[in-house]
Coordinates of C-alpha atoms in Angstrom, one line a residue:
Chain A
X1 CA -40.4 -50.1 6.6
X2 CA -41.4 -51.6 10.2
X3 CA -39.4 -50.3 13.2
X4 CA -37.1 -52.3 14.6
X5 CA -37.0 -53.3 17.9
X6 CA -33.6 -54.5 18.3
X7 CA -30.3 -52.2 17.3
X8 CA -27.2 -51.5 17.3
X9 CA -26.3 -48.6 19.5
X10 CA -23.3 -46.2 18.1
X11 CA -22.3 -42.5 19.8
X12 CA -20.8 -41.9 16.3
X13 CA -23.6 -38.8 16.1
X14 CA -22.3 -37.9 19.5
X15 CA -18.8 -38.3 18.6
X16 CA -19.1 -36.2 15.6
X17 CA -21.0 -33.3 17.2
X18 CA -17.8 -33.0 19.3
X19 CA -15.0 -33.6 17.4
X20 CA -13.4 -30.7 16.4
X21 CA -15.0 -29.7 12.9
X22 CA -18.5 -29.3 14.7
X23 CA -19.3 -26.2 16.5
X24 CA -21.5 -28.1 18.8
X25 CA -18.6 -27.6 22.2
X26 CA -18.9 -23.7 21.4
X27 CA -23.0 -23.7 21.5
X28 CA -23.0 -25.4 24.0
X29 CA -21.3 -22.8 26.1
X30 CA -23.3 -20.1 24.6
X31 CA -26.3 -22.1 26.1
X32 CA -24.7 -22.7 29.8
X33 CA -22.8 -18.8 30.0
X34 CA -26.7 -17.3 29.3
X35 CA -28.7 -19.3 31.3
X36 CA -26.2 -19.5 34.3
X37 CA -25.8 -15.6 34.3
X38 CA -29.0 -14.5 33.6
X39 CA -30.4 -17.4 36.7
X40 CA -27.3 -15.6 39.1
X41 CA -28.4 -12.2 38.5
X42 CA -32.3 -12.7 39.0
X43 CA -31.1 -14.9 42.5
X44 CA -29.5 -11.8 43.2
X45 CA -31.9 -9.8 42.5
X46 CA -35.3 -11.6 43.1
X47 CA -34.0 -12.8 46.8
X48 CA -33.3 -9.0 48.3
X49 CA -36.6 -8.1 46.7
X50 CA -38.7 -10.9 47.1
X51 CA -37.3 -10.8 51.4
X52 CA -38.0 -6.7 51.6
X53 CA -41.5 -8.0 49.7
X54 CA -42.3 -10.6 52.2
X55 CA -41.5 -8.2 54.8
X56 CA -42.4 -5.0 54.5
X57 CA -45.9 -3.4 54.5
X58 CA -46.8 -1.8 50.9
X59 CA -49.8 -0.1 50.3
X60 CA -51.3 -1.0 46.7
X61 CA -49.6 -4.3 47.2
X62 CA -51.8 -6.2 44.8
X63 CA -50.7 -3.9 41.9
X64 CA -47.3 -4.5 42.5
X65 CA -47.9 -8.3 42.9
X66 CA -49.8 -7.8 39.7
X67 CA -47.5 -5.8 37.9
X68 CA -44.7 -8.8 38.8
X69 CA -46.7 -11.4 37.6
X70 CA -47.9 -10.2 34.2
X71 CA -44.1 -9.4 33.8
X72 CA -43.6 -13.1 34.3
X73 CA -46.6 -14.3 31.9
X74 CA -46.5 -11.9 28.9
X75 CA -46.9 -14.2 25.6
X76 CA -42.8 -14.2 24.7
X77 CA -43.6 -13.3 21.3
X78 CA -45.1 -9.5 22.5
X79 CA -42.2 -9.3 24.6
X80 CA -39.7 -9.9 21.9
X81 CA -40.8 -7.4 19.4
X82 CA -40.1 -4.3 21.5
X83 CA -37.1 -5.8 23.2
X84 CA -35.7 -6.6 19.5
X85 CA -36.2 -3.0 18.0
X86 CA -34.6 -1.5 21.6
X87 CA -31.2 -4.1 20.6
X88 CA -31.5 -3.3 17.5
X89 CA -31.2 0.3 18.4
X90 CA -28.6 -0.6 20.8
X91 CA -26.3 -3.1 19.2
X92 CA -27.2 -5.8 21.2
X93 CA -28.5 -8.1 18.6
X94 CA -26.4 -10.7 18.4
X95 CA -24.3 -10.4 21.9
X96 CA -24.5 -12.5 24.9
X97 CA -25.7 -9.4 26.7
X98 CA -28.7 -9.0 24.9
X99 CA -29.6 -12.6 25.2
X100 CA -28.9 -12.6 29.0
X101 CA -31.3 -9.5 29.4
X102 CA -33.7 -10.8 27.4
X103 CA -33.9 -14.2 29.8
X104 CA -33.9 -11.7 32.8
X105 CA -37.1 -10.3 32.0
X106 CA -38.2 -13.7 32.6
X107 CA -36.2 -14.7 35.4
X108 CA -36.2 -12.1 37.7
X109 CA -39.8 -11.4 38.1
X110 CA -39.8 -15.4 38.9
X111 CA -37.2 -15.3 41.2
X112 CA -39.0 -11.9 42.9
X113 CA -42.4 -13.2 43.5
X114 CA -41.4 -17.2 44.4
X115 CA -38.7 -16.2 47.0
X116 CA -41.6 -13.8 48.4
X117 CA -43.4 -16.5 49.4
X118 CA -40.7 -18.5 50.6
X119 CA -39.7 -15.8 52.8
X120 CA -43.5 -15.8 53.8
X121 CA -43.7 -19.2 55.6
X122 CA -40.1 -18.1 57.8
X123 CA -41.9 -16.5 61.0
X124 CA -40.4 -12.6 61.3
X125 CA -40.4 -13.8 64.9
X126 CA -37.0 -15.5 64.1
X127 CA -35.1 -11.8 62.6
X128 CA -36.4 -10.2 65.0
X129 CA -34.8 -12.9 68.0
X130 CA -31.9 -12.4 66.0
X131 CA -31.7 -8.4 65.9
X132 CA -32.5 -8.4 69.7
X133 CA -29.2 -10.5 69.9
X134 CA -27.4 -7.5 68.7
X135 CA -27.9 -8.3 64.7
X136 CA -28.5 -5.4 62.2
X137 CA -31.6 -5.5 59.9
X138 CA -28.9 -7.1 57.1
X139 CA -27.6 -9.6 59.5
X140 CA -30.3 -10.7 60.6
X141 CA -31.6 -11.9 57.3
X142 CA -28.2 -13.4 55.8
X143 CA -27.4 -15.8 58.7
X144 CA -31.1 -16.3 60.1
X145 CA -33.6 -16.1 57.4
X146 CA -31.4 -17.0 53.9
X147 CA -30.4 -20.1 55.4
X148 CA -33.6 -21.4 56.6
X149 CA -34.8 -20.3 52.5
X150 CA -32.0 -22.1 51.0
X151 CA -33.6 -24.8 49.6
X152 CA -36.3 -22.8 48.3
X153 CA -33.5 -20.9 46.7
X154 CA -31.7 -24.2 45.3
X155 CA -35.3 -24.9 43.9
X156 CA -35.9 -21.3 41.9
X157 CA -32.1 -20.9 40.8
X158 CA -32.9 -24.6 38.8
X159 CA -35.9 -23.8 37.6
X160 CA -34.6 -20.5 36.3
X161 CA -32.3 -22.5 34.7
X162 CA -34.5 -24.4 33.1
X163 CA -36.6 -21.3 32.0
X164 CA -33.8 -20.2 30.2
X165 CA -31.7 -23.5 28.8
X166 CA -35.0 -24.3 27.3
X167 CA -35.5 -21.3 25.3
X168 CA -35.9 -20.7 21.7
X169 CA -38.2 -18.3 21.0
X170 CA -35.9 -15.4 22.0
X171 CA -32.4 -17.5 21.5
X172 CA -33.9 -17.3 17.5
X173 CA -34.2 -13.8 17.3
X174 CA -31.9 -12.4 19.6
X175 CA -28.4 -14.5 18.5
X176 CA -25.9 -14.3 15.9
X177 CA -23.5 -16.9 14.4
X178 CA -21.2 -16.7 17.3
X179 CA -24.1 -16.3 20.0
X180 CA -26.0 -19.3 18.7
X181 CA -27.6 -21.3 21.8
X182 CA -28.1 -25.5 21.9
X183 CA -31.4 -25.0 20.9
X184 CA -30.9 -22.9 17.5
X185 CA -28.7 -25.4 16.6
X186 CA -31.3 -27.9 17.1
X187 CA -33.4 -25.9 15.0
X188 CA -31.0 -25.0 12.2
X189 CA -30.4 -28.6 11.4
X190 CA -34.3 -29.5 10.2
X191 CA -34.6 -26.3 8.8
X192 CA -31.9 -26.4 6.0
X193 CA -31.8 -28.8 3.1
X194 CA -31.2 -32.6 4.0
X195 CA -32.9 -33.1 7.5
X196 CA -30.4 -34.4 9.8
X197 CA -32.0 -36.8 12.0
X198 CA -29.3 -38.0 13.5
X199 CA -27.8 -35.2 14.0
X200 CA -30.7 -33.0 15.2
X201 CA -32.3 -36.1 18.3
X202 CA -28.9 -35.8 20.1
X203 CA -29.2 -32.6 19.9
X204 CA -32.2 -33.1 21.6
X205 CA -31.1 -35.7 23.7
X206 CA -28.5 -33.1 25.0
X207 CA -31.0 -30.2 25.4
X208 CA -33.3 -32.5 27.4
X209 CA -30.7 -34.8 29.8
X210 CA -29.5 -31.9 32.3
X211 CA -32.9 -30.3 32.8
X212 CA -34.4 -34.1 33.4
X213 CA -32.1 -34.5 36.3
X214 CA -32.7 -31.4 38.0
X215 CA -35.9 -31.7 37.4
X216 CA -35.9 -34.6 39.7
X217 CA -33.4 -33.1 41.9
X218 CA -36.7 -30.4 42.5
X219 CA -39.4 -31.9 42.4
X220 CA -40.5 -31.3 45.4
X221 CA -40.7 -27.5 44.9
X222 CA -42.1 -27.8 41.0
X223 CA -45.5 -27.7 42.1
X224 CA -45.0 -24.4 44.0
X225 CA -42.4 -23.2 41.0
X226 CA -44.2 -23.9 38.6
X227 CA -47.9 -22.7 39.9
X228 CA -46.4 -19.6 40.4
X229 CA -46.5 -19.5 44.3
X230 CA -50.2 -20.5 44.3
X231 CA -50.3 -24.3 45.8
X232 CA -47.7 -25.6 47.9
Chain B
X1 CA -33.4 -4.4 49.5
X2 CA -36.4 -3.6 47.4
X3 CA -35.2 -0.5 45.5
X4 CA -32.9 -1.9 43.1
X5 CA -35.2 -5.2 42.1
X6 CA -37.9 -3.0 41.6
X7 CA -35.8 -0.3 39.3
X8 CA -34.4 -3.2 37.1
X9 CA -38.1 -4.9 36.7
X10 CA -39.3 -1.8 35.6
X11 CA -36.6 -1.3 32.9
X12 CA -37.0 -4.9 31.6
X13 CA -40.5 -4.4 31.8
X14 CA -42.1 -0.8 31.6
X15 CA -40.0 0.3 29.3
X16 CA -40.3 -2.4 26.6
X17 CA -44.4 -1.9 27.3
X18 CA -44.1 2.0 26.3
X19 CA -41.6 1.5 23.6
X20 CA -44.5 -1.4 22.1
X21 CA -47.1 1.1 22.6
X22 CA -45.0 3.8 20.8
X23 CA -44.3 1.5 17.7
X24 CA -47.9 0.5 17.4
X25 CA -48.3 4.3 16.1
X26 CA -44.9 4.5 14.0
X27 CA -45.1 3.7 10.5
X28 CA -42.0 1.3 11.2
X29 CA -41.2 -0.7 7.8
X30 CA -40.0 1.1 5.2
X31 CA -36.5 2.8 7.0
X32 CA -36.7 0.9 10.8
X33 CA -33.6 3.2 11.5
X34 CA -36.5 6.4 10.9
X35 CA -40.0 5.3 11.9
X36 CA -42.1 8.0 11.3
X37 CA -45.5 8.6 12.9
X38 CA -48.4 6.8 11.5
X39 CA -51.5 7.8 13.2
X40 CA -53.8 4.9 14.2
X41 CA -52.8 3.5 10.8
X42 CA -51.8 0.1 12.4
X43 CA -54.7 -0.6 14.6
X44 CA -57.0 0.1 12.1
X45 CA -55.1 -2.5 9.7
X46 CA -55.3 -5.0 12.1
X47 CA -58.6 -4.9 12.7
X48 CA -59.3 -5.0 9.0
X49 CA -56.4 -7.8 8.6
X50 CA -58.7 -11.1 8.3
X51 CA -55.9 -13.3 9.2
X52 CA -55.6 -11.1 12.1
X53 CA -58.9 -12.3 12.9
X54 CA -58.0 -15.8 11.8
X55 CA -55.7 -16.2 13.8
X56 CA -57.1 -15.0 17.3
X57 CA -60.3 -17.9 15.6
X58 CA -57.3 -20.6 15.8
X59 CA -55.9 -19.6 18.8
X60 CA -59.1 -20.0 20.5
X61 CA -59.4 -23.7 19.2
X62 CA -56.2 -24.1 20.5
X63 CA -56.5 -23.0 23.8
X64 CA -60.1 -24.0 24.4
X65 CA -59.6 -27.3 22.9
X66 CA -55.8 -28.0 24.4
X67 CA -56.9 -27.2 27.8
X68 CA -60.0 -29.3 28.0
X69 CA -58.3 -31.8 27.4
X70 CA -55.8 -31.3 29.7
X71 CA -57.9 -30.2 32.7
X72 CA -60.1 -33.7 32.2
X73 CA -56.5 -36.0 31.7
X74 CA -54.5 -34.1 34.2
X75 CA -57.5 -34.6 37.1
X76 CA -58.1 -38.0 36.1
X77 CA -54.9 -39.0 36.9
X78 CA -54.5 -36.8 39.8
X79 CA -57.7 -38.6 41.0
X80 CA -56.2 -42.1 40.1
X81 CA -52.7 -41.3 41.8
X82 CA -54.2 -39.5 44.6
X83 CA -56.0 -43.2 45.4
X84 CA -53.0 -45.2 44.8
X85 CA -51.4 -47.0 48.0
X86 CA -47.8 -47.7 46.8
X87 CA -45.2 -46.0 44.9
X88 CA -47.2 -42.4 44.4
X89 CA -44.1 -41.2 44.4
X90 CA -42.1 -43.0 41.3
X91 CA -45.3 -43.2 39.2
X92 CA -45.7 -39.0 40.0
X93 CA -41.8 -38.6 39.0
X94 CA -41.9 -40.8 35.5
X95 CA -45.5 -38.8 35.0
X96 CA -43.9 -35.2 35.1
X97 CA -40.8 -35.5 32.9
X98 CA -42.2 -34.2 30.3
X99 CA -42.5 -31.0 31.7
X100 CA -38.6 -30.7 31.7
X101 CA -38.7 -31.4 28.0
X102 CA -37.6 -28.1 26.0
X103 CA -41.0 -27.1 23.8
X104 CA -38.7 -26.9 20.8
X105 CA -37.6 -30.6 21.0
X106 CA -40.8 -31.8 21.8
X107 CA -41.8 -30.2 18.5
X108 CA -38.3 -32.2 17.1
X109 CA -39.6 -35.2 18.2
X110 CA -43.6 -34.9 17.1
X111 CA -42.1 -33.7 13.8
X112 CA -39.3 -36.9 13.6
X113 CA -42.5 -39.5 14.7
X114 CA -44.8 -38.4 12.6
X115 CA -42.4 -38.2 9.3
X116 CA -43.9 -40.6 6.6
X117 CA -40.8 -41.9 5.9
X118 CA -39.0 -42.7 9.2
X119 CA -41.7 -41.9 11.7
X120 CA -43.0 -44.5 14.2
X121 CA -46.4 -42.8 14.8
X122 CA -46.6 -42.5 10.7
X123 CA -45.8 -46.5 10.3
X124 CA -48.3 -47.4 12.9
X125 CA -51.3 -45.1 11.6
X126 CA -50.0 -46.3 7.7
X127 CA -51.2 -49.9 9.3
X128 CA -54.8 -48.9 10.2
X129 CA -54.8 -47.2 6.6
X130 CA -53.9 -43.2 7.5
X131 CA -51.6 -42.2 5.6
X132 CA -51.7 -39.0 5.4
X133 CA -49.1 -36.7 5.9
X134 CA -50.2 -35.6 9.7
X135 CA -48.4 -32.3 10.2
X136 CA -48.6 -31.3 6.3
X137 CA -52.7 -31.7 6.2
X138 CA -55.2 -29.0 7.2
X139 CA -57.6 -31.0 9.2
X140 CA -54.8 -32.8 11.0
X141 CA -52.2 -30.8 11.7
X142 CA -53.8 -28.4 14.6
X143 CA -55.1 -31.8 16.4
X144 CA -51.4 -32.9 15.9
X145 CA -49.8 -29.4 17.9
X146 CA -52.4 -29.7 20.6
X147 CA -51.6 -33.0 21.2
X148 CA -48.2 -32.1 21.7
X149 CA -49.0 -29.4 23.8
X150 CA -51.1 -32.1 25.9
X151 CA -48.6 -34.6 26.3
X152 CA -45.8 -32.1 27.4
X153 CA -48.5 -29.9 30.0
X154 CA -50.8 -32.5 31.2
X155 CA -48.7 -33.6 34.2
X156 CA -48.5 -29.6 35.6
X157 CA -51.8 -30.1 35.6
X158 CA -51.9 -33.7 37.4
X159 CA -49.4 -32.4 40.0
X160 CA -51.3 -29.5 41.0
X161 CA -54.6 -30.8 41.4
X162 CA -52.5 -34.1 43.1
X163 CA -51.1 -30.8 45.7
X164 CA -54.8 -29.8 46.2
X165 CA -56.1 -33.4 46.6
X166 CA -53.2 -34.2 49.4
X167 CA -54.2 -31.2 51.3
X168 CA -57.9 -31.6 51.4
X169 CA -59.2 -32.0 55.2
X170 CA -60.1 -35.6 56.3
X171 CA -63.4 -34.6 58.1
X172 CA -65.5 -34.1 55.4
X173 CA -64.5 -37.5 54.1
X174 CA -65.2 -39.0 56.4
X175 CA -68.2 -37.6 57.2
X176 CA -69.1 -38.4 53.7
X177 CA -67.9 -42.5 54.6
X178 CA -70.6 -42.3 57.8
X179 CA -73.3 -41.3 55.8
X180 CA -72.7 -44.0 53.5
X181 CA -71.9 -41.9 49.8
X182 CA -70.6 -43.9 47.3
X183 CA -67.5 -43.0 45.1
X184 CA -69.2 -40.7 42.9
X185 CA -71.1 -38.9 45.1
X186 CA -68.0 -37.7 47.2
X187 CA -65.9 -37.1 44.4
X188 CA -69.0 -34.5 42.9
X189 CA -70.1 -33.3 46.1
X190 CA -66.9 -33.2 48.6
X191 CA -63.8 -33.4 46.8
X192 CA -64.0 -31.7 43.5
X193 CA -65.7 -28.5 45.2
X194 CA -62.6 -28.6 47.9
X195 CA -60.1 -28.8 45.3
X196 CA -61.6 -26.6 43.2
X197 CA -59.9 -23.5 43.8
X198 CA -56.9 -25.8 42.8
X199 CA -58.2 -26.6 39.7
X200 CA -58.5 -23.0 38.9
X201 CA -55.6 -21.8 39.8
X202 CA -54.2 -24.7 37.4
X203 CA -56.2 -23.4 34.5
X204 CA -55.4 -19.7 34.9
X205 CA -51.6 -20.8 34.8
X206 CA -51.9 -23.0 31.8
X207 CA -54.0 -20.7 29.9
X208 CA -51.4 -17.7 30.5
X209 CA -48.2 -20.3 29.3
X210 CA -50.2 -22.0 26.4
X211 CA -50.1 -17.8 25.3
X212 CA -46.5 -17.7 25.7
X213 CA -45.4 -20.1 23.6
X214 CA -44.6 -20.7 20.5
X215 CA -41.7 -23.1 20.0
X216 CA -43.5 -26.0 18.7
X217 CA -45.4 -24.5 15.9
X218 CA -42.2 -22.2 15.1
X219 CA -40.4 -25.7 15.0
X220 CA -43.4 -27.9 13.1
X221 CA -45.5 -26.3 10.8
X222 CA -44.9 -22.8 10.6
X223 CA -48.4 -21.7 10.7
X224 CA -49.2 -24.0 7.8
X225 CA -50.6 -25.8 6.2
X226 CA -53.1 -23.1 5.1
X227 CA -52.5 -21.0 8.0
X228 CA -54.6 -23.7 9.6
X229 CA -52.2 -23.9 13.0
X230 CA -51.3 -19.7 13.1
X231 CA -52.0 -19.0 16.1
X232 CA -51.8 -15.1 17.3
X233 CA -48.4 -15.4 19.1
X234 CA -47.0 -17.4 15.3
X235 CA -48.9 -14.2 13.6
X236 CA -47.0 -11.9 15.2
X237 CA -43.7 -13.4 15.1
X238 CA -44.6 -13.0 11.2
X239 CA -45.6 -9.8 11.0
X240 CA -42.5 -9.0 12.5
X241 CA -39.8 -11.1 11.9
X242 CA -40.7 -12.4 8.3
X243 CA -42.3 -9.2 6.9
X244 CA -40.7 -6.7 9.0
X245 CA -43.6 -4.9 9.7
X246 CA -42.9 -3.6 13.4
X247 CA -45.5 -1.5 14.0
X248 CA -48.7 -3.5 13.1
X249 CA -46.5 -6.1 15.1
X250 CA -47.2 -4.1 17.9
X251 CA -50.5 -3.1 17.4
X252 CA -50.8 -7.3 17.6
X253 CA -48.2 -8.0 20.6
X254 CA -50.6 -5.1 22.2
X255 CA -53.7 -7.0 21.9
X256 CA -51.8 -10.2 23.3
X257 CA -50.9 -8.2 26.4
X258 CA -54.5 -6.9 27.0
X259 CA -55.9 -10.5 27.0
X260 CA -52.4 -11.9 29.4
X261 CA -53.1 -9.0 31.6
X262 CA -56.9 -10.1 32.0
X263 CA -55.7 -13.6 33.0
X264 CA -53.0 -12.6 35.4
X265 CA -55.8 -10.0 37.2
X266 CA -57.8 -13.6 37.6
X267 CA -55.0 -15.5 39.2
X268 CA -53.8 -12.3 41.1
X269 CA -57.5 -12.3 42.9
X270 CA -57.7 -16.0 43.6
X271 CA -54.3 -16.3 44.5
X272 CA -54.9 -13.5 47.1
X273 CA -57.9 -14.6 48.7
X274 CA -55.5 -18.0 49.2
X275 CA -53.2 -16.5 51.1
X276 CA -55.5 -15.2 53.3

């Protein structure tokens, strides 16, 4: 059968998902709740170390740049297996905590090493202006440097985000019934007897629409996100 | 500021390492609540294991192949964007959605287009006589995953080397326009060599992610048909998660690391001597 060109649009798929026999509304919160905590605690996180990074004067430094980078790169799939037999140990399998670790060991070192170079390109020159004024070391980089970082921050809190909304590898293994992500879902409904199309692109569709528009909403820093630091 | 970054990174990432390391020698199928020590039992297994070897053999296709092709589209259209007047911009921001696009529903989609019943890409290769099922054939279905891996990862490409191209000096261009070079000529003898630490870096980045994942193939063909697309990373999630064999899993997700680890010591070097 040739595709057709013309159609006739219907949000009855859409409609269905969300009406209140589908369990599509509660996935969907699964998905935001793990990505948005997991992205708040690597901002956290990754910003403090990432500024003391910038800053301060390490020996061995390339080890410890090293160290966060292959933390950030590890094939999923080698990181999975020991993180799966420690929940396992631990009854986390199946919890929203486990998942939200499990997207921090991602995240974080992400967050860590791009807001260290961020915090690279602010001149110390400015803190230091700032301390002389009477600031302490803390004060000096919450009102002088963090706001001159902000949109670098803005930029690595998205793409965090995105790290994590876009999972499946680990949202497979690491969920339950209850815990099941956007994706999973996607996933369950080719997987089972009777391919549901339909059902399964607006899924998709969903999945795809957010992370489009803050993709744009970025783009300027992607190049730097996404090459790790490396070009800017 | 640093202490407690640095103390959670470790627990999210030493620990996991060790605890790998320590299944690798634990006899860990049988009773998983009781692993009991197992000698070098695994790693010699693996190494005897042909689809072991098999599957590091398609990985390498995968990766070797994939990124070729990506490193030749993604700096061809940097090149071609780089020399357009007008609207770099908008062309650059339709270019790179695909990035955005979740692995797992690009594997939804290649799957959907390329179904012999409903799929688009099936009807239109049924009309110049394929019609073959794409995904469910051995020849075709590892040209089929890489070509989804090129569509969604070309553009990183593109917009890094597009970064490195836009930050190239003028002088030497000009130089090159005063001494009368043609096209060519400046592209092989003064721009690709000053972007080429750009085009590295690019490489190194894809060839640690194009490890990572697995999505698509978990979402496509499983490995299949004929274990024709398992790749290392679909091994292990086998070896694991199908057969619950956790230890030679490790002894596996081990080996992964080693090679990862030799990648990220490349970019760590070049990425250095940038900052400098």
């Amino acid at each position: 059968m040739p595709p057709k060109f013309f159609f006739k649009p219907t949000f009855d798929t859409y409609r269905q998902m969300f009406s209140s026999t589908g369990n599509f509304g509660h996935y969907l919160w699964n998905s935001v709740v793990a990505s948005v905590l997991s992205t708040i605690i690597s901002l956290v996180l990754g910003t403090l170390g990432g500024f003391a990074l910038a800053r301060g004067n390490f020996k061995r430094e390339s080890d410890l740049s090293f160290w966060v980078i292959s933390t950030r790169m590890a094939p999923i799939p080698a990181v999975m297996l020991p993180l799966y037999l420690m929940f396992s140990k631990l009854g986390l399998i199946g919890t929203m905590t486990g998942l939200v670790f499990a997207y921090t060991t991602f995240n974080l070192p992400f967050a860590l090493w791009i807001m260290m170079t961020f915090f690279r390109d602010i001149p110390p020159a400015l803190e230091e202006a700032g301390m002389v004024d009477g600031c302490s070391k803390f004060e000096a980089f919450w009102r002088v440097t963090l706001p001159m970082a902000a949109p670098g921050l803005v930029a690595t809190g998205i793409l965090c985000l995105m790290f994590a909304w876009n999972d499946y590898s680990f949202a497979s293994v690491f969920t339950g019934q209850s815990t099941q992500t956007v994706p999973v879902a996607a996933s369950l409904l080719v997987s089972q007897e009777g391919v549901q199309w339909g059902q399964a692109m607006a899924t998709g569709t969903i999945i795809i629409l957010p992370m489009v528009i803050a993709g744009i909403f970025v783009r300027k820093y992607l190049v730097r996100g996404l090459s790790m630091g490396a070009v800017k | 500021m640093l202490t407690p970054s640095i103390v959670i990174l470790a627990v999210i990432s030493m620990v996991p390492f060790f605890y790998m390391i320590y299944a690798s020698l634990m006899n860990y199928t049988v009773n998983p609540d009781q692993p009991t020590f197992y000698q070098l039992h695994n790693w010699v297994s693996i190494l005897r294991d042909s689809t072991y070897w098999h599957s590091w053999e398609r990985t390498a296709i995968f990766v070797i192949i994939g990124l070729a092709v990506e490193l030749l589209v993604g700096t061809g259209i940097a090149l071609a964007i780089y020399h357009i007047p007008k609207g770099r911009n908008l062309i650059v921001t339709l270019w790179m959605l695909p990035l955005f696009v979740a692995p797992i529903v690009t594997g939804l989609l290649g799957r959907f287009l390329l179904n012999t019943t409903y799929g688009m890409y099936a009807w239109f290769l049924q009309l110049v006589g394929i019609k073959t099922d794409i995904l469910g054939t051995t020849s075709t279905a590892m040209p089929a995953i890489i070509l989804m891996d090129v569509w969604e990862w070309t553009p990183l490409i593109t917009i890094i080397v597009l970064a490195g191209l836009q930050s190239m000096p003028e002088e030497p261009l000009e130089a090159a326009d005063v001494d009368g070079a043609n096209y060519w000529a400046k592209l092989r003898y003064v721009i690709l060599p000053l972007v080429s630490r750009t085009i590295v870096v690019a490489l190194l980045i894809r060839s640690m992610d194009i490890l990572r994942y697995v999505d698509t193939i978990l979402i496509t063909t499983e490995g299949g048909p004929a274990d024709s697309t398992k790749t290392i990373g679909y091994y292990l999630v086998q070896v694991a998660f199908q057969f619950q064999d956790f230890g030679r899993a490790a002894a596996i997700g081990f080996t992964m690391l080693i090679v990862s680890i030799f990648l990220g010591r490349t970019f760590i070097r070049i990425f250095a001597r940038g900052e400098q």
